[in-house]
Amino acid sequence: MADDPFHSAQSDLESLLQQARPLLTSYLRIRSSASSATSPELVEARQELEGTLTDLTADLQDLVDSVKAVEGDPGRYGLSHAEVDRRRRLVGEVGREVEEMHSQLNTTIQTSDARKGGGGLAHPDSFGSAADEDGDPLAGQGDEDDGYGEWEQQRQMEMMHEQDEALDGVFQTVGNLRLQADTMGRELEEQAEMLEDTENIADRVGGKLANGIKKVRHVIEKNEGMFAGRCGTIGLISFKGFRLTNRTDRWSSCFIAVLIFVLILLLILVLVL
């Protein structure tokens, strides 16, 4: 029994349940105060809860498969019927709790979907109901061992039939949960792709902006050089104009000075425009 893998899987499942319960409580609290279904805090809490429920569903499927494998001949695996019944009840209780978590999560993810009926997990008490209702039909008949053995065999067959039906319900519910987990996984993948596309667009825009800034800087530096050269030309023209005024009479000098001033003004306007 110490090497039974069921106990290890049960321990992992219970650990995940301990993680999922506070996550669900936190998600419901954030949902009740969130102003929008796309609130970053709400989306983060939902994604964290979805991941934990996906792991829970996978572990639950493993336990269901384990119970199904040993129920036909428990003695072959060193198990009693009582232990198999306990495992069935555990699977039923966990499956019902996980299904309820999915239902509360889907209240906001898909508000138009009705809560799924049918295919639900059987109540754990139903595994032993046959024994409680049938009673012992051989009570008071003394030591009729053969009759009691036949009745006990029939009772065990009826119990196994009822347990098979309950386990089929567990299989159906686990299948539904796995489909929901797959849908959630696809939604997370689509969101990751959208974020990656946004990052690529931002990188391309940043590169183009950097190239544009370099071109503007180059044009400014080039214009600064041209402006310095033209200022030198203006100074030379002014110097020659003043020299010319010294060689002519007074009226000619004034006219030339005015002309030079007009030329300088026109040159400045050309540079500015």
PDB file of C-alpha atoms in Angstrom:
ATOM      1  CA  MET A   1       0.000   0.000   0.000  1.00  0.00           C
ATOM      2  CA  ALA A   2       2.967   2.349   0.637  1.00  0.00           C
ATOM      3  CA  ASP A   3       3.933   2.151  -3.046  1.00  0.00           C
ATOM      4  CA  ASP A   4       0.381   2.637  -4.333  1.00  0.00           C
ATOM      5  CA  PRO A   5       0.562   5.493  -6.907  1.00  0.00           C
ATOM      6  CA  PHE A   6      -3.011   6.447  -6.036  1.00  0.00           C
ATOM      7  CA  HIS A   7      -1.872   7.967  -2.750  1.00  0.00           C
ATOM      8  CA  SER A   8       0.713  10.148  -4.473  1.00  0.00           C
ATOM      9  CA  ALA A   9      -1.857  11.334  -7.027  1.00  0.00           C
ATOM     10  CA  GLN A  10      -4.348  11.971  -4.216  1.00  0.00           C
ATOM     11  CA  SER A  11      -1.775  14.081  -2.362  1.00  0.00           C
ATOM     12  CA  ASP A  12      -1.069  16.163  -5.489  1.00  0.00           C
ATOM     13  CA  LEU A  13      -4.801  16.639  -6.077  1.00  0.00           C
ATOM     14  CA  GLU A  14      -5.453  17.790  -2.520  1.00  0.00           C
ATOM     15  CA  SER A  15      -2.514  20.216  -2.761  1.00  0.00           C
ATOM     16  CA  LEU A  16      -3.966  21.741  -5.932  1.00  0.00           C
ATOM     17  CA  LEU A  17      -7.358  22.027  -4.241  1.00  0.00           C
ATOM     18  CA  GLN A  18      -5.760  23.955  -1.380  1.00  0.00           C
ATOM     19  CA  GLN A  19      -4.321  26.360  -3.972  1.00  0.00           C
ATOM     20  CA  ALA A  20      -7.525  26.659  -6.019  1.00  0.00           C
ATOM     21  CA  ARG A  21      -9.876  27.526  -3.144  1.00  0.00           C
ATOM     22  CA  PRO A  22      -8.207  30.835  -2.119  1.00  0.00           C
ATOM     23  CA  LEU A  23      -7.694  31.678  -5.809  1.00  0.00           C
ATOM     24  CA  LEU A  24     -11.432  31.288  -6.404  1.00  0.00           C
ATOM     25  CA  THR A  25     -12.236  33.396  -3.339  1.00  0.00           C
ATOM     26  CA  SER A  26      -9.866  36.122  -4.505  1.00  0.00           C
ATOM     27  CA  TYR A  27     -11.288  36.006  -8.039  1.00  0.00           C
ATOM     28  CA  LEU A  28     -14.874  36.365  -6.797  1.00  0.00           C
ATOM     29  CA  ARG A  29     -13.864  39.275  -4.569  1.00  0.00           C
ATOM     30  CA  ILE A  30     -12.125  41.101  -7.445  1.00  0.00           C
ATOM     31  CA  ARG A  31     -15.028  40.369  -9.789  1.00  0.00           C
ATOM     32  CA  SER A  32     -17.542  41.875  -7.360  1.00  0.00           C
ATOM     33  CA  SER A  33     -15.636  45.186  -7.226  1.00  0.00           C
ATOM     34  CA  ALA A  34     -14.293  45.360 -10.804  1.00  0.00           C
ATOM     35  CA  SER A  35     -15.778  48.043 -13.042  1.00  0.00           C
ATOM     36  CA  SER A  36     -15.148  46.063 -16.236  1.00  0.00           C
ATOM     37  CA  ALA A  37     -14.704  42.430 -17.279  1.00  0.00           C
ATOM     38  CA  THR A  38     -11.430  43.447 -18.963  1.00  0.00           C
ATOM     39  CA  SER A  39      -9.929  44.910 -15.793  1.00  0.00           C
ATOM     40  CA  PRO A  40      -6.206  43.909 -15.689  1.00  0.00           C
ATOM     41  CA  GLU A  41      -6.475  42.710 -12.097  1.00  0.00           C
ATOM     42  CA  LEU A  42      -9.560  40.621 -12.904  1.00  0.00           C
ATOM     43  CA  VAL A  43      -7.985  39.139 -16.052  1.00  0.00           C
ATOM     44  CA  GLU A  44      -4.838  38.165 -14.132  1.00  0.00           C
ATOM     45  CA  ALA A  45      -6.838  36.519 -11.325  1.00  0.00           C
ATOM     46  CA  ARG A  46      -8.971  34.631 -13.869  1.00  0.00           C
ATOM     47  CA  GLN A  47      -5.949  33.344 -15.797  1.00  0.00           C
ATOM     48  CA  GLU A  48      -4.276  32.127 -12.604  1.00  0.00           C
ATOM     49  CA  LEU A  49      -7.446  30.310 -11.544  1.00  0.00           C
ATOM     50  CA  GLU A  50      -7.884  28.798 -15.024  1.00  0.00           C
ATOM     51  CA  GLY A  51      -4.358  27.369 -14.937  1.00  0.00           C
ATOM     52  CA  THR A  52      -4.921  25.753 -11.542  1.00  0.00           C
ATOM     53  CA  LEU A  53      -8.275  24.273 -12.629  1.00  0.00           C
ATOM     54  CA  THR A  54      -6.638  22.841 -15.760  1.00  0.00           C
ATOM     55  CA  ASP A  55      -4.075  21.009 -13.591  1.00  0.00           C
ATOM     56  CA  LEU A  56      -6.857  19.850 -11.253  1.00  0.00           C
ATOM     57  CA  THR A  57      -8.820  18.405 -14.168  1.00  0.00           C
ATOM     58  CA  ALA A  58      -5.800  16.459 -15.422  1.00  0.00           C
ATOM     59  CA  ASP A  59      -5.065  14.997 -11.958  1.00  0.00           C
ATOM     60  CA  LEU A  60      -8.726  14.137 -11.467  1.00  0.00           C
ATOM     61  CA  GLN A  61      -8.722  12.227 -14.756  1.00  0.00           C
ATOM     62  CA  ASP A  62      -5.735  10.194 -13.535  1.00  0.00           C
ATOM     63  CA  LEU A  63      -7.599   9.254 -10.351  1.00  0.00           C
ATOM     64  CA  VAL A  64     -10.704   8.270 -12.301  1.00  0.00           C
ATOM     65  CA  ASP A  65      -8.602   6.024 -14.547  1.00  0.00           C
ATOM     66  CA  SER A  66      -6.987   4.470 -11.468  1.00  0.00           C
ATOM     67  CA  VAL A  67     -10.338   3.662  -9.844  1.00  0.00           C
ATOM     68  CA  LYS A  68     -11.690   2.234 -13.081  1.00  0.00           C
ATOM     69  CA  ALA A  69      -8.653  -0.059 -13.387  1.00  0.00           C
ATOM     70  CA  VAL A  70      -8.986  -1.674  -9.940  1.00  0.00           C
ATOM     71  CA  GLU A  71     -12.750  -1.839  -9.426  1.00  0.00           C
ATOM     72  CA  GLY A  72     -13.182  -5.083 -11.380  1.00  0.00           C
ATOM     73  CA  ASP A  73     -10.858  -7.133  -9.163  1.00  0.00           C
ATOM     74  CA  PRO A  74      -9.711  -5.172  -6.075  1.00  0.00           C
ATOM     75  CA  GLY A  75      -8.128  -8.239  -4.467  1.00  0.00           C
ATOM     76  CA  ARG A  76      -5.657  -8.571  -7.338  1.00  0.00           C
ATOM     77  CA  TYR A  77      -4.190  -5.219  -6.337  1.00  0.00           C
ATOM     78  CA  GLY A  78      -4.330  -5.865  -2.617  1.00  0.00           C
ATOM     79  CA  LEU A  79      -7.346  -3.596  -2.112  1.00  0.00           C
ATOM     80  CA  SER A  80     -10.585  -4.159  -0.255  1.00  0.00           C
ATOM     81  CA  HIS A  81     -14.043  -3.199  -1.510  1.00  0.00           C
ATOM     82  CA  ALA A  82     -14.184  -0.598   1.259  1.00  0.00           C
ATOM     83  CA  GLU A  83     -11.018   1.051  -0.040  1.00  0.00           C
ATOM     84  CA  VAL A  84     -12.373   1.107  -3.602  1.00  0.00           C
ATOM     85  CA  ASP A  85     -15.596   2.675  -2.306  1.00  0.00           C
ATOM     86  CA  ARG A  86     -13.553   5.315  -0.472  1.00  0.00           C
ATOM     87  CA  ARG A  87     -11.680   6.160  -3.647  1.00  0.00           C
ATOM     88  CA  ARG A  88     -14.923   6.452  -5.603  1.00  0.00           C
ATOM     89  CA  ARG A  89     -16.312   8.843  -2.999  1.00  0.00           C
ATOM     90  CA  LEU A  90     -13.121  10.909  -3.120  1.00  0.00           C
ATOM     91  CA  VAL A  91     -13.293  11.165  -6.910  1.00  0.00           C
ATOM     92  CA  GLY A  92     -16.955  12.140  -6.743  1.00  0.00           C
ATOM     93  CA  GLU A  93     -16.427  14.849  -4.115  1.00  0.00           C
ATOM     94  CA  VAL A  94     -13.425  16.396  -5.867  1.00  0.00           C
ATOM     95  CA  GLY A  95     -15.106  16.236  -9.264  1.00  0.00           C
ATOM     96  CA  ARG A  96     -18.194  18.007  -7.926  1.00  0.00           C
ATOM     97  CA  GLU A  97     -16.088  20.753  -6.330  1.00  0.00           C
ATOM     98  CA  VAL A  98     -14.010  21.311  -9.478  1.00  0.00           C
ATOM     99  CA  GLU A  99     -17.168  21.445 -11.580  1.00  0.00           C
ATOM    100  CA  GLU A 100     -18.622  24.082  -9.241  1.00  0.00           C
ATOM    101  CA  MET A 101     -15.431  26.156  -9.579  1.00  0.00           C
ATOM    102  CA  HIS A 102     -15.697  25.998 -13.364  1.00  0.00           C
ATOM    103  CA  SER A 103     -19.342  27.058 -13.164  1.00  0.00           C
ATOM    104  CA  GLN A 104     -18.516  30.126 -11.066  1.00  0.00           C
ATOM    105  CA  LEU A 105     -15.662  31.020 -13.403  1.00  0.00           C
ATOM    106  CA  ASN A 106     -17.845  30.688 -16.498  1.00  0.00           C
ATOM    107  CA  THR A 107     -20.445  33.019 -14.983  1.00  0.00           C
ATOM    108  CA  THR A 108     -18.330  35.913 -16.250  1.00  0.00           C
ATOM    109  CA  ILE A 109     -16.475  34.259 -19.140  1.00  0.00           C
ATOM    110  CA  GLN A 110     -19.615  33.086 -20.949  1.00  0.00           C
ATOM    111  CA  THR A 111     -22.673  34.672 -19.361  1.00  0.00           C
ATOM    112  CA  SER A 112     -24.969  33.385 -22.112  1.00  0.00           C
ATOM    113  CA  ASP A 113     -24.169  29.728 -21.425  1.00  0.00           C
ATOM    114  CA  ALA A 114     -26.548  27.925 -19.105  1.00  0.00           C
ATOM    115  CA  ARG A 115     -25.062  25.902 -16.321  1.00  0.00           C
ATOM    116  CA  LYS A 116     -24.557  22.422 -17.640  1.00  0.00           C
ATOM    117  CA  GLY A 117     -26.904  19.783 -16.364  1.00  0.00           C
ATOM    118  CA  GLY A 118     -27.018  16.046 -16.757  1.00  0.00           C
ATOM    119  CA  GLY A 119     -23.649  14.384 -16.879  1.00  0.00           C
ATOM    120  CA  GLY A 120     -22.967  15.702 -13.394  1.00  0.00           C
ATOM    121  CA  LEU A 121     -21.143  13.803 -10.710  1.00  0.00           C
ATOM    122  CA  ALA A 122     -23.201  11.377  -8.682  1.00  0.00           C
ATOM    123  CA  HIS A 123     -23.619  12.181  -5.014  1.00  0.00           C
ATOM    124  CA  PRO A 124     -20.999  10.263  -2.982  1.00  0.00           C
ATOM    125  CA  ASP A 125     -23.705   8.729  -0.748  1.00  0.00           C
ATOM    126  CA  SER A 126     -25.156   6.973  -3.792  1.00  0.00           C
ATOM    127  CA  PHE A 127     -22.185   4.578  -3.887  1.00  0.00           C
ATOM    128  CA  GLY A 128     -23.419   2.813  -0.750  1.00  0.00           C
ATOM    129  CA  SER A 129     -27.169   3.423  -1.048  1.00  0.00           C
ATOM    130  CA  ALA A 130     -27.922  -0.064  -2.300  1.00  0.00           C
ATOM    131  CA  ALA A 131     -26.592  -1.587   0.878  1.00  0.00           C
ATOM    132  CA  ASP A 132     -28.663   0.725   3.066  1.00  0.00           C
ATOM    133  CA  GLU A 133     -31.926   0.137   1.192  1.00  0.00           C
ATOM    134  CA  ASP A 134     -31.668  -3.605   0.627  1.00  0.00           C
ATOM    135  CA  GLY A 135     -31.041  -4.651   4.193  1.00  0.00           C
ATOM    136  CA  ASP A 136     -30.276  -8.306   4.983  1.00  0.00           C
ATOM    137  CA  PRO A 137     -32.984 -10.593   3.519  1.00  0.00           C
ATOM    138  CA  LEU A 138     -31.472 -13.617   5.300  1.00  0.00           C
ATOM    139  CA  ALA A 139     -31.702 -12.181   8.812  1.00  0.00           C
ATOM    140  CA  GLY A 140     -33.021 -14.729  11.321  1.00  0.00           C
ATOM    141  CA  GLN A 141     -32.369 -17.754   9.116  1.00  0.00           C
ATOM    142  CA  GLY A 142     -29.613 -19.180  11.264  1.00  0.00           C
ATOM    143  CA  ASP A 143     -26.406 -20.523   9.722  1.00  0.00           C
ATOM    144  CA  GLU A 144     -27.544 -21.004   6.141  1.00  0.00           C
ATOM    145  CA  ASP A 145     -24.148 -20.110   4.729  1.00  0.00           C
ATOM    146  CA  ASP A 146     -24.932 -21.033   1.161  1.00  0.00           C
ATOM    147  CA  GLY A 147     -27.984 -18.764   0.994  1.00  0.00           C
ATOM    148  CA  TYR A 148     -26.132 -15.898   2.577  1.00  0.00           C
ATOM    149  CA  GLY A 149     -23.202 -16.296   0.183  1.00  0.00           C
ATOM    150  CA  GLU A 150     -25.534 -16.181  -2.816  1.00  0.00           C
ATOM    151  CA  TRP A 151     -27.252 -13.066  -1.478  1.00  0.00           C
ATOM    152  CA  GLU A 152     -23.896 -11.405  -0.734  1.00  0.00           C
ATOM    153  CA  GLN A 153     -22.692 -12.083  -4.276  1.00  0.00           C
ATOM    154  CA  GLN A 154     -25.882 -10.617  -5.754  1.00  0.00           C
ATOM    155  CA  ARG A 155     -25.574  -7.558  -3.517  1.00  0.00           C
ATOM    156  CA  GLN A 156     -21.986  -7.008  -4.615  1.00  0.00           C
ATOM    157  CA  MET A 157     -23.008  -7.215  -8.274  1.00  0.00           C
ATOM    158  CA  GLU A 158     -25.768  -4.645  -7.740  1.00  0.00           C
ATOM    159  CA  MET A 159     -23.354  -2.331  -5.956  1.00  0.00           C
ATOM    160  CA  MET A 160     -20.796  -2.652  -8.736  1.00  0.00           C
ATOM    161  CA  HIS A 161     -23.466  -1.867 -11.326  1.00  0.00           C
ATOM    162  CA  GLU A 162     -24.508   1.276  -9.478  1.00  0.00           C
ATOM    163  CA  GLN A 163     -20.891   2.267  -8.996  1.00  0.00           C
ATOM    164  CA  ASP A 164     -20.232   1.793 -12.716  1.00  0.00           C
ATOM    165  CA  GLU A 165     -23.088   4.154 -13.520  1.00  0.00           C
ATOM    166  CA  ALA A 166     -21.773   6.724 -11.039  1.00  0.00           C
ATOM    167  CA  LEU A 167     -18.250   6.406 -12.433  1.00  0.00           C
ATOM    168  CA  ASP A 168     -19.564   6.890 -15.969  1.00  0.00           C
ATOM    169  CA  GLY A 169     -21.060  10.150 -14.743  1.00  0.00           C
ATOM    170  CA  VAL A 170     -17.652  11.122 -13.388  1.00  0.00           C
ATOM    171  CA  PHE A 171     -16.054  10.327 -16.760  1.00  0.00           C
ATOM    172  CA  GLN A 172     -18.589  12.513 -18.555  1.00  0.00           C
ATOM    173  CA  THR A 173     -18.058  15.414 -16.165  1.00  0.00           C
ATOM    174  CA  VAL A 174     -14.271  15.139 -16.399  1.00  0.00           C
ATOM    175  CA  GLY A 175     -14.581  15.156 -20.182  1.00  0.00           C
ATOM    176  CA  ASN A 176     -16.615  18.370 -20.027  1.00  0.00           C
ATOM    177  CA  LEU A 177     -14.042  19.942 -17.726  1.00  0.00           C
ATOM    178  CA  ARG A 178     -11.208  19.014 -20.082  1.00  0.00           C
ATOM    179  CA  LEU A 179     -13.058  20.620 -23.000  1.00  0.00           C
ATOM    180  CA  GLN A 180     -13.452  23.805 -20.964  1.00  0.00           C
ATOM    181  CA  ALA A 181      -9.754  23.694 -20.036  1.00  0.00           C
ATOM    182  CA  ASP A 182      -8.797  23.316 -23.722  1.00  0.00           C
ATOM    183  CA  THR A 183     -10.948  26.344 -24.607  1.00  0.00           C
ATOM    184  CA  MET A 184      -9.291  28.401 -21.884  1.00  0.00           C
ATOM    185  CA  GLY A 185      -5.863  27.311 -23.118  1.00  0.00           C
ATOM    186  CA  ARG A 186      -6.665  28.446 -26.661  1.00  0.00           C
ATOM    187  CA  GLU A 187      -7.837  31.839 -25.358  1.00  0.00           C
ATOM    188  CA  LEU A 188      -4.566  32.293 -23.461  1.00  0.00           C
ATOM    189  CA  GLU A 189      -2.558  31.396 -26.592  1.00  0.00           C
ATOM    190  CA  GLU A 190      -4.501  33.949 -28.663  1.00  0.00           C
ATOM    191  CA  GLN A 191      -3.844  36.653 -26.076  1.00  0.00           C
ATOM    192  CA  ALA A 192      -0.127  35.813 -26.081  1.00  0.00           C
ATOM    193  CA  GLU A 193      -0.026  36.100 -29.890  1.00  0.00           C
ATOM    194  CA  MET A 194      -1.780  39.490 -29.745  1.00  0.00           C
ATOM    195  CA  LEU A 195       0.786  40.759 -27.221  1.00  0.00           C
ATOM    196  CA  GLU A 196       3.646  39.519 -29.393  1.00  0.00           C
ATOM    197  CA  ASP A 197       2.205  41.278 -32.478  1.00  0.00           C
ATOM    198  CA  THR A 198       1.859  44.509 -30.486  1.00  0.00           C
ATOM    199  CA  GLU A 199       5.508  44.310 -29.391  1.00  0.00           C
ATOM    200  CA  ASN A 200       6.664  43.756 -32.986  1.00  0.00           C
ATOM    201  CA  ILE A 201       4.678  46.782 -34.215  1.00  0.00           C
ATOM    202  CA  ALA A 202       6.131  48.934 -31.418  1.00  0.00           C
ATOM    203  CA  ASP A 203       9.674  47.832 -32.376  1.00  0.00           C
ATOM    204  CA  ARG A 204       9.106  48.743 -36.037  1.00  0.00           C
ATOM    205  CA  VAL A 205       7.634  52.146 -35.170  1.00  0.00           C
ATOM    206  CA  GLY A 206      10.546  52.841 -32.810  1.00  0.00           C
ATOM    207  CA  GLY A 207      13.075  52.002 -35.537  1.00  0.00           C
ATOM    208  CA  LYS A 208      11.386  54.278 -38.074  1.00  0.00           C
ATOM    209  CA  LEU A 209      11.212  57.112 -35.528  1.00  0.00           C
ATOM    210  CA  ALA A 210      14.937  56.787 -34.763  1.00  0.00           C
ATOM    211  CA  ASN A 211      15.784  56.944 -38.504  1.00  0.00           C
ATOM    212  CA  GLY A 212      13.583  60.041 -38.905  1.00  0.00           C
ATOM    213  CA  ILE A 213      15.338  61.798 -36.017  1.00  0.00           C
ATOM    214  CA  LYS A 214      18.738  61.072 -37.578  1.00  0.00           C
ATOM    215  CA  LYS A 215      17.625  62.554 -40.917  1.00  0.00           C
ATOM    216  CA  VAL A 216      16.252  65.711 -39.272  1.00  0.00           C
ATOM    217  CA  ARG A 217      19.508  66.156 -37.321  1.00  0.00           C
ATOM    218  CA  HIS A 218      21.523  65.783 -40.536  1.00  0.00           C
ATOM    219  CA  VAL A 219      19.424  68.419 -42.343  1.00  0.00           C
ATOM    220  CA  ILE A 220      19.795  70.854 -39.424  1.00  0.00           C
ATOM    221  CA  GLU A 221      23.588  70.435 -39.353  1.00  0.00           C
ATOM    222  CA  LYS A 222      23.802  70.905 -43.124  1.00  0.00           C
ATOM    223  CA  ASN A 223      21.674  74.068 -43.025  1.00  0.00           C
ATOM    224  CA  GLU A 224      23.826  75.472 -40.221  1.00  0.00           C
ATOM    225  CA  GLY A 225      26.929  75.151 -42.431  1.00  0.00           C
ATOM    226  CA  MET A 226      25.194  76.797 -45.384  1.00  0.00           C
ATOM    227  CA  PHE A 227      23.966  79.644 -43.168  1.00  0.00           C
ATOM    228  CA  ALA A 228      27.506  80.335 -41.898  1.00  0.00           C
ATOM    229  CA  GLY A 229      28.826  80.479 -45.487  1.00  0.00           C
ATOM    230  CA  ARG A 230      26.128  82.873 -46.582  1.00  0.00           C
ATOM    231  CA  CYS A 231      26.766  85.145 -43.611  1.00  0.00           C
ATOM    232  CA  GLY A 232      30.423  85.311 -44.671  1.00  0.00           C
ATOM    233  CA  THR A 233      29.346  86.298 -48.171  1.00  0.00           C
ATOM    234  CA  ILE A 234      27.122  89.048 -46.775  1.00  0.00           C
ATOM    235  CA  GLY A 235      30.012  90.381 -44.684  1.00  0.00           C
ATOM    236  CA  LEU A 236      32.328  90.455 -47.698  1.00  0.00           C
ATOM    237  CA  ILE A 237      29.771  92.337 -49.757  1.00  0.00           C
ATOM    238  CA  SER A 238      29.298  94.850 -46.946  1.00  0.00           C
ATOM    239  CA  PHE A 239      33.051  95.386 -46.650  1.00  0.00           C
ATOM    240  CA  LYS A 240      33.435  96.039 -50.358  1.00  0.00           C
ATOM    241  CA  GLY A 241      30.477  98.398 -50.243  1.00  0.00           C
ATOM    242  CA  PHE A 242      32.084 100.488 -47.545  1.00  0.00           C
ATOM    243  CA  ARG A 243      35.352 100.617 -49.451  1.00  0.00           C
ATOM    244  CA  LEU A 244      33.478 101.804 -52.480  1.00  0.00           C
ATOM    245  CA  THR A 245      31.892 104.648 -50.543  1.00  0.00           C
ATOM    246  CA  ASN A 246      35.327 106.061 -49.799  1.00  0.00           C
ATOM    247  CA  ARG A 247      36.125 106.434 -53.513  1.00  0.00           C
ATOM    248  CA  THR A 248      32.986 108.182 -54.687  1.00  0.00           C
ATOM    249  CA  ASP A 249      31.244 111.314 -53.778  1.00  0.00           C
ATOM    250  CA  ARG A 250      28.811 111.665 -50.910  1.00  0.00           C
ATOM    251  CA  TRP A 251      25.517 111.061 -52.831  1.00  0.00           C
ATOM    252  CA  SER A 252      26.856 108.059 -54.693  1.00  0.00           C
ATOM    253  CA  SER A 253      28.042 106.574 -51.408  1.00  0.00           C
ATOM    254  CA  CYS A 254      24.621 106.944 -49.843  1.00  0.00           C
ATOM    255  CA  PHE A 255      22.912 105.345 -52.818  1.00  0.00           C
ATOM    256  CA  ILE A 256      25.294 102.430 -52.851  1.00  0.00           C
ATOM    257  CA  ALA A 257      24.902 101.950 -49.100  1.00  0.00           C
ATOM    258  CA  VAL A 258      21.116 101.859 -49.451  1.00  0.00           C
ATOM    259  CA  LEU A 259      21.425  99.371 -52.300  1.00  0.00           C
ATOM    260  CA  ILE A 260      23.714  97.155 -50.251  1.00  0.00           C
ATOM    261  CA  PHE A 261      21.292  97.258 -47.335  1.00  0.00           C
ATOM    262  CA  VAL A 262      18.416  96.222 -49.619  1.00  0.00           C
ATOM    263  CA  LEU A 263      20.495  93.348 -51.003  1.00  0.00           C
ATOM    264  CA  ILE A 264      21.382  92.168 -47.510  1.00  0.00           C
ATOM    265  CA  LEU A 265      17.731  92.307 -46.496  1.00  0.00           C
ATOM    266  CA  LEU A 266      16.666  90.298 -49.558  1.00  0.00           C
ATOM    267  CA  LEU A 267      19.359  87.696 -48.889  1.00  0.00           C
ATOM    268  CA  ILE A 268      18.203  87.300 -45.306  1.00  0.00           C
ATOM    269  CA  LEU A 269      14.596  86.830 -46.468  1.00  0.00           C
ATOM    270  CA  VAL A 270      15.720  84.193 -48.966  1.00  0.00           C
ATOM    271  CA  LEU A 271      17.558  82.295 -46.210  1.00  0.00           C
ATOM    272  CA  VAL A 272      14.614  82.472 -43.848  1.00  0.00           C
ATOM    273  CA  LEU A 273      12.016  81.427 -46.436  1.00  0.00           C
TER     274      LEU A 273
END
